[in-house]
CSV table of C-alpha atoms in Angstrom, one decimal:
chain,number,residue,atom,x,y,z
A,1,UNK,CA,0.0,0.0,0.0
A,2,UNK,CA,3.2,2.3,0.5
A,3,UNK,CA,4.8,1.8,-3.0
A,4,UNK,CA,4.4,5.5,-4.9
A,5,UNK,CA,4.3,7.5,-1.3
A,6,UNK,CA,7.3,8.9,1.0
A,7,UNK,CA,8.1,6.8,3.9
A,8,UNK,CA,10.6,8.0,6.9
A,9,UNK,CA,13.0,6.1,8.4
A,10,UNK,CA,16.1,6.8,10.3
A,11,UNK,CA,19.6,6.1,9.4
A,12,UNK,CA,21.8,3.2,11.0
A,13,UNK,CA,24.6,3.5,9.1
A,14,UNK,CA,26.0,4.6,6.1
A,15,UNK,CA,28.6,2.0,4.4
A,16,UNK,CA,31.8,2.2,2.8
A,17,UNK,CA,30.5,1.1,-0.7
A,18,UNK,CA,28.3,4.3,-0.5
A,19,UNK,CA,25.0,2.5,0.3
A,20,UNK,CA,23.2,3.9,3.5
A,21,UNK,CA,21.0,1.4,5.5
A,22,UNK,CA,17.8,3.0,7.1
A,23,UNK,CA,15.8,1.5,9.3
A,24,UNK,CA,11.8,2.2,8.8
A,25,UNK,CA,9.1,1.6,11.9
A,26,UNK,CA,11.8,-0.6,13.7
A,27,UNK,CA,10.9,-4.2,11.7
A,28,UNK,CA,12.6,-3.1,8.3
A,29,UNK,CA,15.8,-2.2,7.5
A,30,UNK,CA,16.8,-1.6,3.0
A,31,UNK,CA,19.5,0.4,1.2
A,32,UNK,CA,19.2,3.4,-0.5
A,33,UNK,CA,22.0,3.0,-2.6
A,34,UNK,CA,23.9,5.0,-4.2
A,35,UNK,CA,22.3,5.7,-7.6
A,36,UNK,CA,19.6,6.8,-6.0
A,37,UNK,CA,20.9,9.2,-3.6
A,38,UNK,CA,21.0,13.1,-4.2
A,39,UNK,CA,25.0,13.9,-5.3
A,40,UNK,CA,26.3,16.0,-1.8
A,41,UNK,CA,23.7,14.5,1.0
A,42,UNK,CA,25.4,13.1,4.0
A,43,UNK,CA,23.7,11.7,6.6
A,44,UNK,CA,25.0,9.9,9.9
A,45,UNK,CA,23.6,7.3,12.4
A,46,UNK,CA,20.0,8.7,13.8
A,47,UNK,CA,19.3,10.8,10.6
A,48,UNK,CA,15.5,11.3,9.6
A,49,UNK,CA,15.4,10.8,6.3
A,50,UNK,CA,12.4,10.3,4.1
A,51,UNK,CA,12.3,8.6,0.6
A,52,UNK,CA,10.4,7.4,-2.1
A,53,UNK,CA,9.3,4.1,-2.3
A,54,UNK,CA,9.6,2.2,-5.3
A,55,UNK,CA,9.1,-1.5,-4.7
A,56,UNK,CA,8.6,-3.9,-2.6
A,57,UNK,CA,9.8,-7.5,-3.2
A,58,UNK,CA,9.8,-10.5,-1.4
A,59,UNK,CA,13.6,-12.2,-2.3
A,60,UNK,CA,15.2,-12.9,0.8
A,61,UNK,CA,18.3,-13.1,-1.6
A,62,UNK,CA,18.4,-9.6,-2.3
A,63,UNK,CA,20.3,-6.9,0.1
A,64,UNK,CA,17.2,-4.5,0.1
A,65,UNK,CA,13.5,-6.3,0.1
A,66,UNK,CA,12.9,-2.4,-0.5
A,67,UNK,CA,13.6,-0.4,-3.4
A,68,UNK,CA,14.0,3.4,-2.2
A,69,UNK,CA,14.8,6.3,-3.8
A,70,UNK,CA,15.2,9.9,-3.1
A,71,UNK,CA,16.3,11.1,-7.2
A,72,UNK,CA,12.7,9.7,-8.3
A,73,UNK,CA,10.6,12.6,-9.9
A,74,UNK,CA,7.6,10.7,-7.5
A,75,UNK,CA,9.7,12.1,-4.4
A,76,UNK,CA,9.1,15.8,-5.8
A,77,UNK,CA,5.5,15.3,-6.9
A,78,UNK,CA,4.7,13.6,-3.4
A,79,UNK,CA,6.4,16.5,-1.7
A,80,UNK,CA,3.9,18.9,-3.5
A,81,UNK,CA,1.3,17.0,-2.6
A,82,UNK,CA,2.0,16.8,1.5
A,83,UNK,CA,3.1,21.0,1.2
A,84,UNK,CA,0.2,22.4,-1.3
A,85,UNK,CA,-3.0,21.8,0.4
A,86,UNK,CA,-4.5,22.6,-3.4
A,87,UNK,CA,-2.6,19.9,-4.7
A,88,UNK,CA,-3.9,17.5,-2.1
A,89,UNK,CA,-7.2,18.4,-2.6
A,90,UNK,CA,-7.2,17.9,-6.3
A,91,UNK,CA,-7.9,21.5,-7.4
A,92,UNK,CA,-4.1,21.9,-8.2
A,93,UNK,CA,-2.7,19.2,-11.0
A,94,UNK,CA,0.6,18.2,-11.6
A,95,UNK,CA,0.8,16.8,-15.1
A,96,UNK,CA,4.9,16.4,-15.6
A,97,UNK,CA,7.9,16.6,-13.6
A,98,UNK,CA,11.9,16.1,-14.2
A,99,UNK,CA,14.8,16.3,-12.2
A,100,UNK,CA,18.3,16.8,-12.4
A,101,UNK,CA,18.7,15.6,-8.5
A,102,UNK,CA,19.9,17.9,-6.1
A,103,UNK,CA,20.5,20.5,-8.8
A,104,UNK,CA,17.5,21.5,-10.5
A,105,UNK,CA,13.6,20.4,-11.2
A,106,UNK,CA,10.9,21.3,-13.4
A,107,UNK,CA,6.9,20.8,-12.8
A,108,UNK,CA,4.1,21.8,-15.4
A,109,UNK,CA,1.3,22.3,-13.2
A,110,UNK,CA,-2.6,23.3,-13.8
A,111,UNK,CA,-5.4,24.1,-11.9
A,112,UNK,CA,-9.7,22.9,-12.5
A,113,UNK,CA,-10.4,25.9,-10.4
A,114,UNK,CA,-10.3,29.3,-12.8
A,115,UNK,CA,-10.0,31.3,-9.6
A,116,UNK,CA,-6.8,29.9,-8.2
A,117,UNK,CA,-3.4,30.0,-9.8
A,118,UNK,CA,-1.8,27.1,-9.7
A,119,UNK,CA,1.6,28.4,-9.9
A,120,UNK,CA,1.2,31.0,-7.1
A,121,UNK,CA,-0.3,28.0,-5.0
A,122,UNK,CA,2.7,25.8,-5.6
A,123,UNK,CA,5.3,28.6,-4.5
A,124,UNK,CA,3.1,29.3,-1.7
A,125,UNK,CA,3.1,33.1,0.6
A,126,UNK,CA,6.7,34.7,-0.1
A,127,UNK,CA,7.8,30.9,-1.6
A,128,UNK,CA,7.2,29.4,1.2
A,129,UNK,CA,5.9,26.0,0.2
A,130,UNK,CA,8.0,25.7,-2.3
A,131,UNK,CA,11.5,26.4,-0.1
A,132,UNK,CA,10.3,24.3,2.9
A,133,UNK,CA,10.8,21.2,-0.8
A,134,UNK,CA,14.3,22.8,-1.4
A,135,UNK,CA,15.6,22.7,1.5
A,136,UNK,CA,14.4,19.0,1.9
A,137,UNK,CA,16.3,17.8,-2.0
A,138,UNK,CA,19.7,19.4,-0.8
A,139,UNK,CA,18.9,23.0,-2.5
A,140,UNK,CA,17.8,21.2,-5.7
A,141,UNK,CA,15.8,25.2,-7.9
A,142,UNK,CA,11.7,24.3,-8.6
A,143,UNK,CA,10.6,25.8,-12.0
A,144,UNK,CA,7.0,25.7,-11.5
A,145,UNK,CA,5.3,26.5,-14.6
A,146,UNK,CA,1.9,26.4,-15.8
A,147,UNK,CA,0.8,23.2,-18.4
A,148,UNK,CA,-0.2,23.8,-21.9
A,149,UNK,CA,-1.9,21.2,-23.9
A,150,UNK,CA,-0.2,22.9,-27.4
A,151,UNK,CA,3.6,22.0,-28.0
A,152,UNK,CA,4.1,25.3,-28.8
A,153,UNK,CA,2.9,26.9,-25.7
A,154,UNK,CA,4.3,24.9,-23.4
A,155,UNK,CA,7.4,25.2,-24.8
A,156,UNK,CA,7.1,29.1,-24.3
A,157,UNK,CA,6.7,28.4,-21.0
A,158,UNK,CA,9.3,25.9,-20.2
A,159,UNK,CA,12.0,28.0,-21.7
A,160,UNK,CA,11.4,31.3,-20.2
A,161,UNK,CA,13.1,33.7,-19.9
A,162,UNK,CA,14.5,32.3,-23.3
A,163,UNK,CA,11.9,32.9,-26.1
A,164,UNK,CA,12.1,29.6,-28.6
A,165,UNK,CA,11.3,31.5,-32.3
A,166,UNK,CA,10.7,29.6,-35.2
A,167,UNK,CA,9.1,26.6,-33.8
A,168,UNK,CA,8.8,23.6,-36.5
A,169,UNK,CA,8.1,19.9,-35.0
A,170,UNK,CA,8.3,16.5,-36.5
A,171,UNK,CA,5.2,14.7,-34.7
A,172,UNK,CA,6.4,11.5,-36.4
A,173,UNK,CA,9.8,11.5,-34.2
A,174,UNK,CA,8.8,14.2,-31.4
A,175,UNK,CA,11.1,16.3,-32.1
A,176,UNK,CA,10.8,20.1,-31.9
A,177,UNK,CA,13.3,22.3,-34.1
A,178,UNK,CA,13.3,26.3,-33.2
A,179,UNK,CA,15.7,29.0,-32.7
A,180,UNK,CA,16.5,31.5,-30.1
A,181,UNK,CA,18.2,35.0,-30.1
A,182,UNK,CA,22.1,34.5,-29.5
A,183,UNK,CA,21.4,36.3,-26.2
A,184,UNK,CA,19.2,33.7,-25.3
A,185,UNK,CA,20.9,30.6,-26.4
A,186,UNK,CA,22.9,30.2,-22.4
A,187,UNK,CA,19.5,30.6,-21.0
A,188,UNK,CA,17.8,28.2,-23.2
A,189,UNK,CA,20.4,25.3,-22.9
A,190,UNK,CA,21.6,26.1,-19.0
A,191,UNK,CA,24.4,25.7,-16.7
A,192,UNK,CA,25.8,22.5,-18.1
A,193,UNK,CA,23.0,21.0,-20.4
A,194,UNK,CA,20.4,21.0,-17.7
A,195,UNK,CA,17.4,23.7,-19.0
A,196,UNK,CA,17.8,21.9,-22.2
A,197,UNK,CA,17.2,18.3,-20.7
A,198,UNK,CA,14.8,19.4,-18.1
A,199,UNK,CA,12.7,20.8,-20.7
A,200,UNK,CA,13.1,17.8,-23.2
A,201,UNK,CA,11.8,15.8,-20.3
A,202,UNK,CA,8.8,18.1,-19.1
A,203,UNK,CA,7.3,18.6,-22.4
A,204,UNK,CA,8.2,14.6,-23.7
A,205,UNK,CA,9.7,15.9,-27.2
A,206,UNK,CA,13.5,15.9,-28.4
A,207,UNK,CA,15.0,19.4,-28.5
A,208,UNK,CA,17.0,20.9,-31.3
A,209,UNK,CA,18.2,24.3,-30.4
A,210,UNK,CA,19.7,26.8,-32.8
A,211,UNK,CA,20.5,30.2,-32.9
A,212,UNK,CA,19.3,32.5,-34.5
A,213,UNK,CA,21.0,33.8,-38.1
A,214,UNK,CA,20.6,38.1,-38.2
A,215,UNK,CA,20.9,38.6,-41.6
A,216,UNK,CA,23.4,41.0,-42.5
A,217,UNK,CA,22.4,44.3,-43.8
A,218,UNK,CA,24.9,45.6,-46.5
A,219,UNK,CA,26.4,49.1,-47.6
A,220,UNK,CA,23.6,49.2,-50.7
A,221,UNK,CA,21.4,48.1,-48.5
A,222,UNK,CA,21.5,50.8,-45.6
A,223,UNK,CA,21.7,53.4,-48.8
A,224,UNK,CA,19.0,52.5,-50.0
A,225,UNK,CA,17.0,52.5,-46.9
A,226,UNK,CA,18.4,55.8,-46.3
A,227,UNK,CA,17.0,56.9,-49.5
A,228,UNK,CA,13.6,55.9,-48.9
A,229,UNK,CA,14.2,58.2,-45.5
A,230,UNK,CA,14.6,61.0,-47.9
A,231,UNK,CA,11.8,60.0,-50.3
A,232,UNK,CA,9.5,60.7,-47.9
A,233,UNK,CA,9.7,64.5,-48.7
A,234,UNK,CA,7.5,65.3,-51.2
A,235,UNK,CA,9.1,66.7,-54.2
A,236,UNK,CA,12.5,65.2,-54.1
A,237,UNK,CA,14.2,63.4,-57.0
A,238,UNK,CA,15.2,59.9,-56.1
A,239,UNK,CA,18.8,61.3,-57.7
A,240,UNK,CA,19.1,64.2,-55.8
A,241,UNK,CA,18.0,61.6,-52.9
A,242,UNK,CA,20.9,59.9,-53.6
A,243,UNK,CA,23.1,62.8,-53.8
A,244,UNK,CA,21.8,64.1,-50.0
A,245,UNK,CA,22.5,60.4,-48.3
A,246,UNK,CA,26.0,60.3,-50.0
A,247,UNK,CA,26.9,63.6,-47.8
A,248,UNK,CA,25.1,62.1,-44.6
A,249,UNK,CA,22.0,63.7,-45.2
A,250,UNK,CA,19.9,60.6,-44.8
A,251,UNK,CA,16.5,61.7,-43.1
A,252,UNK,CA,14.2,65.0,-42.9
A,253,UNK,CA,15.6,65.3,-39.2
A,254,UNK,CA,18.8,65.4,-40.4
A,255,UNK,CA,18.7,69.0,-42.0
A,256,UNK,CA,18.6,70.9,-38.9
A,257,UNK,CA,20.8,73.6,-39.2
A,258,UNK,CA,21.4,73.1,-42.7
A,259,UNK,CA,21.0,75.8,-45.2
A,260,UNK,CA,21.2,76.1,-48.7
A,261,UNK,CA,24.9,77.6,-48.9
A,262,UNK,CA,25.7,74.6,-47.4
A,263,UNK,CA,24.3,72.4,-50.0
A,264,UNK,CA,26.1,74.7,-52.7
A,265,UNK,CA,29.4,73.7,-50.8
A,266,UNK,CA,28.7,70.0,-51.2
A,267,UNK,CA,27.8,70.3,-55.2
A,268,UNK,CA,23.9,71.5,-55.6
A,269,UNK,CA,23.5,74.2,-58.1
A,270,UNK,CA,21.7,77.1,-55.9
A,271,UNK,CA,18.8,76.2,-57.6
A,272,UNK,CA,18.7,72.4,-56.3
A,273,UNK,CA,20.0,73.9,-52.8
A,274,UNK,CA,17.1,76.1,-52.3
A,275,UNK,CA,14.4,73.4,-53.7
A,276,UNK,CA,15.6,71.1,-51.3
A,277,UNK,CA,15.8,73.4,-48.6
A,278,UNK,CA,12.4,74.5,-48.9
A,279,UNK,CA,10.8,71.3,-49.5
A,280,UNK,CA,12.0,70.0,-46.1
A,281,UNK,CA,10.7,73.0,-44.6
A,282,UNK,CA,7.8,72.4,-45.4
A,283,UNK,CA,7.8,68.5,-44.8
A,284,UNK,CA,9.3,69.7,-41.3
A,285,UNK,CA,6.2,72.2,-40.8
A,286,UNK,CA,3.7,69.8,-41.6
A,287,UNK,CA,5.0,66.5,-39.7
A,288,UNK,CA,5.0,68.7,-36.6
């Protein structure tokens, strides 16, 4: 009847091999073995120590007729459900969760109740509910976020603060190809690998991550884009256009000051000087 719940026991020893025998209710003693311990935990004769039971057996042969655990994502969900009363009462659903043990977790979490939020509920007053479960998996960061049926969203919402563009998936293998900005690409993967995995994990899809190619905007191009600035004065020939942007005149806003002598200086006739001049006066006048 225990198997999928926590049980407490306390510690009797902890061996050389790295296995640590706990006793549980005085009448049953297993291993939690290595494997299955959280990287960094010590604990010495007396210890409380709770854990997730996996299986129970009945092999006299074997070390442990109880197979424990405490890097199981059912430890996290069952810590959820004993700290959010929400959780426990069924308004608050967990759908997913992954763990890197001891380092970091991610849950994708929703609620049958419109009125409650199912991610402030989780973290609890000032994060309390949620730092009384840290403090229990060695530290181990919670990334609560809220569950989307749609890939696409709840990918959105996995990555953040990274924002996944150009989102193509392959239902057939489950995988999901996108992009993020190159200032987003550390966020998105994560202090070695784990964002990445954890995410792979939550949402159940492969990840391919790329980053995003800026395409380069060349000298014609920024001309030319500087014309059209001029071209928005009425009037203006698209080669006396190109003559203004060639002497860094390439927007209305960018005559201030400028009078016709100085447009004489650069090469207008006095004629084209005080054309131009007076058409962007009165382009100036009225834009405001």
């Amino acid at each position: 009847k225990k198997v999928g719940d926590i049980i407490t026991g306390n510690v009797l020893r902890a061996e050389t091999n790295g296995r640590i025998s706990i006793n549980f209710m005085n009448r049953t003693e297993a291993y939690l073995f290595r494997r299955e311990q959280i990287q960094g935990e010590q604990f010495g004769f007396g210890d409380h120590i709770r854990v997730f039971l996996l299986d129970v057996n009945n092999n006299p042969q074997k070390a442990s007729q109880l197979t424990i655990s405490r890097t199981h994502p059912g430890l996290l969900v069952k810590m959820f459900e004993m700290e959010v009363p929400e959780i426990f009462d069924g308004i608050v659903k967990i759908v997913h969760a992954a763990r890197e043990p001891g380092k970091r977790a991610k849950i994708s979490v929703y609620s049958t109740d419109d009125e409650v939020d199912p991610v402030g509920a989780c973290v609890g007053a000032r994060g309390a509910r949620v730092k009384t479960i840290v403090r229990e998996l060695g530290g181990e960061k919670i990334d609560i976020v809220r569950y989307f049926s749609d890939p696409h969203q709840m990918l959105e919402e996995a990555l953040r603060p990274a924002v996944p563009k150009n989102i193509r998936l392959n239902e057939a293998e489950r995988r999901m190809h996108f992009e993020v900005a190159e200032d987003d690409l550390s966020v998105a993967i994560g202090r070695r690998g784990f964002n990445a995995r954890l995410t792979s994990r939550l949402l159940g899809w492969k990840l391919d991550i790329g980053k995003e190619e800026k395409q380069a905007v060349g000298f014609d191009q920024k001309v030319a884009q500087a014309v059209e600035g001029i071209n928005m004065i009425p009037g203006i020939d698209p080669a006396i256009a190109q003559q203004l942007v060639g002497i860094g005149l390439i927007s209305p806003e960018a005559f201030e000051g400028v009078a016709a002598a100085d447009l004489v200086d650069a090469g207008f006739s006095e004629e084209q000087a005080e054309d131009v001049i007076a058409k962007v006066n009165t382009y100036l006048e009225s834009n405001g």
